[in-house]
PDB file of C-alpha atoms in Angstrom:
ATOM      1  CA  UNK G 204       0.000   0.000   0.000  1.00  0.00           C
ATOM      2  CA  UNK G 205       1.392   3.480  -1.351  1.00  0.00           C
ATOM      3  CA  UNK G 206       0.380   6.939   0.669  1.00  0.00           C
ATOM      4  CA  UNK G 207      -0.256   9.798  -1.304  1.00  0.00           C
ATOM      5  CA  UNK G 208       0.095  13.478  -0.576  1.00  0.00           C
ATOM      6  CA  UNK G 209       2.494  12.556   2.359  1.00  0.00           C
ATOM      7  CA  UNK G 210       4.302  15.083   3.644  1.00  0.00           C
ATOM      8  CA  UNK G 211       7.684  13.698   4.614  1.00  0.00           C
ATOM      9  CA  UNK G 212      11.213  14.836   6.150  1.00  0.00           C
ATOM     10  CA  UNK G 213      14.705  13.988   5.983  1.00  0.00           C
ATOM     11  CA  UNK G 214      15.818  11.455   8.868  1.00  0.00           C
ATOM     12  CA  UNK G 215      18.555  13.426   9.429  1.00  0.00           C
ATOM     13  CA  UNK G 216      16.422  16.606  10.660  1.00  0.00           C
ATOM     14  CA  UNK G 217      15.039  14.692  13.108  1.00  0.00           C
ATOM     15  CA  UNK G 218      15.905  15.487  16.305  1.00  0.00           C
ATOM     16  CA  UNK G 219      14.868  12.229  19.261  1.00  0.00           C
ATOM     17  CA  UNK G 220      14.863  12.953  23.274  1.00  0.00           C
ATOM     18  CA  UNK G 221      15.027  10.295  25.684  1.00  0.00           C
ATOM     19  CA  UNK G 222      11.539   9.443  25.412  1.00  0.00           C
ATOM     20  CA  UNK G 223      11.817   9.811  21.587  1.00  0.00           C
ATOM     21  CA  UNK G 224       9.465  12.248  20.918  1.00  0.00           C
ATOM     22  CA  UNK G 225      10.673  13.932  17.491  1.00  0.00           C
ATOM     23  CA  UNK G 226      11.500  17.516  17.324  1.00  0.00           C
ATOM     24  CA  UNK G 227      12.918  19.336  13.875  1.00  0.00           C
ATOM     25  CA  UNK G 228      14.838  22.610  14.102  1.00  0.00           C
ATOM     26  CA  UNK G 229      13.157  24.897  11.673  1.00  0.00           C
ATOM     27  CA  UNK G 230      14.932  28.850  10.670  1.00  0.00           C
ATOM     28  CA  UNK G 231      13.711  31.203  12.852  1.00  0.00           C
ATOM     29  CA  UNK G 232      15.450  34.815  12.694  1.00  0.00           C
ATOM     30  CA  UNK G 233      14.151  35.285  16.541  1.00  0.00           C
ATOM     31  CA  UNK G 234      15.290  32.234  18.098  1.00  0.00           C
ATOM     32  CA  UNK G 235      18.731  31.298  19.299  1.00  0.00           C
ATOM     33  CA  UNK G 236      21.151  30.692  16.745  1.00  0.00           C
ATOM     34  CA  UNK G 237      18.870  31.857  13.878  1.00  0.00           C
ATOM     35  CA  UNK G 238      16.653  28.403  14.392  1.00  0.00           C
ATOM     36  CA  UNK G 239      13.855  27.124  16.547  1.00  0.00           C
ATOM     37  CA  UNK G 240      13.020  23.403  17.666  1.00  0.00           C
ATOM     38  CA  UNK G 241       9.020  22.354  17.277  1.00  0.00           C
ATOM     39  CA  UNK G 242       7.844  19.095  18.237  1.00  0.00           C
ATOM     40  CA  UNK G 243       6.255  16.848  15.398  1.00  0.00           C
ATOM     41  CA  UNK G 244       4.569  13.776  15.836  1.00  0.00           C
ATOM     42  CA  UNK G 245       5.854  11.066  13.409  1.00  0.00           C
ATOM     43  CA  UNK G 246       4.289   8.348  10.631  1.00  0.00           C
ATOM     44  CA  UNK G 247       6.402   5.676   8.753  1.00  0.00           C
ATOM     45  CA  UNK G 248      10.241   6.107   7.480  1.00  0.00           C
ATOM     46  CA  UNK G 249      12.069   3.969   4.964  1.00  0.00           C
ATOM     47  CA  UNK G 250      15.050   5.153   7.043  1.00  0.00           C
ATOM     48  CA  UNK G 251      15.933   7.873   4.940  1.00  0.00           C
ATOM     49  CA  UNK G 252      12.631   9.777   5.022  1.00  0.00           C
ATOM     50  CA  UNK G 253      10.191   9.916   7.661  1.00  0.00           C
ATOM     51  CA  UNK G 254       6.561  11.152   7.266  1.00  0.00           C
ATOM     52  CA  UNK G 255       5.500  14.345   9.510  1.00  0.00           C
ATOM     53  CA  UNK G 256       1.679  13.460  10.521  1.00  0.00           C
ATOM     54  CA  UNK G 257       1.943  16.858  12.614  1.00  0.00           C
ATOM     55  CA  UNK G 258       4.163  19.958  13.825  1.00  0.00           C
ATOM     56  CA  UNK G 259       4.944  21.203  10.295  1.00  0.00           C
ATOM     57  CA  UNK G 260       3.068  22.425   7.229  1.00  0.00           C
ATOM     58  CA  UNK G 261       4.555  21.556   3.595  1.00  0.00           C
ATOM     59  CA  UNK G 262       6.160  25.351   3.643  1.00  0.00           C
ATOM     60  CA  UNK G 263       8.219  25.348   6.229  1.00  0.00           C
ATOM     61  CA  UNK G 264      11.940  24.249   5.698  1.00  0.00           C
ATOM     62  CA  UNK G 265      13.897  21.999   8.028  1.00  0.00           C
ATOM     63  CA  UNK G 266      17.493  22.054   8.846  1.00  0.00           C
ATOM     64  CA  UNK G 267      19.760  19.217   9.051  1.00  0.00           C
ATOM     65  CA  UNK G 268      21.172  18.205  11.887  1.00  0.00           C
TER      66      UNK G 268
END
């Protein structure tokens, strides 16, 4: 079974705690460092991308980590 319209990140954004709730840093001129971290809640990943059920909307740009 295929998704369609996912909207998906990089692994490498993704940013785990010790509870592994995901976070992604995202540019943010205010914050510190010229980035800010929001919490997203996570789908599926292949392992190279992971799908972003919530936390981001298909604008926004992520940076790597």
């Amino acid at each position: 079974m295929k998704k369609e319209n996912v909207l998906m990140a990089p692994e490498g954004a993704m940013i785990y705690d010790k509870d592994r709730k995901a976070q992604v840093e995202i540019p943010d001129a205010k914050g510190p460092n010229g980035k800010k971290k929001v919490d997203v809640k996570l789908g599926i990943s292949n392992g190279v991308k992971t799908e972003i059920l919530a936390g981001l909307n298909e604008k926004q740009q992520v940076i790597l980590q």
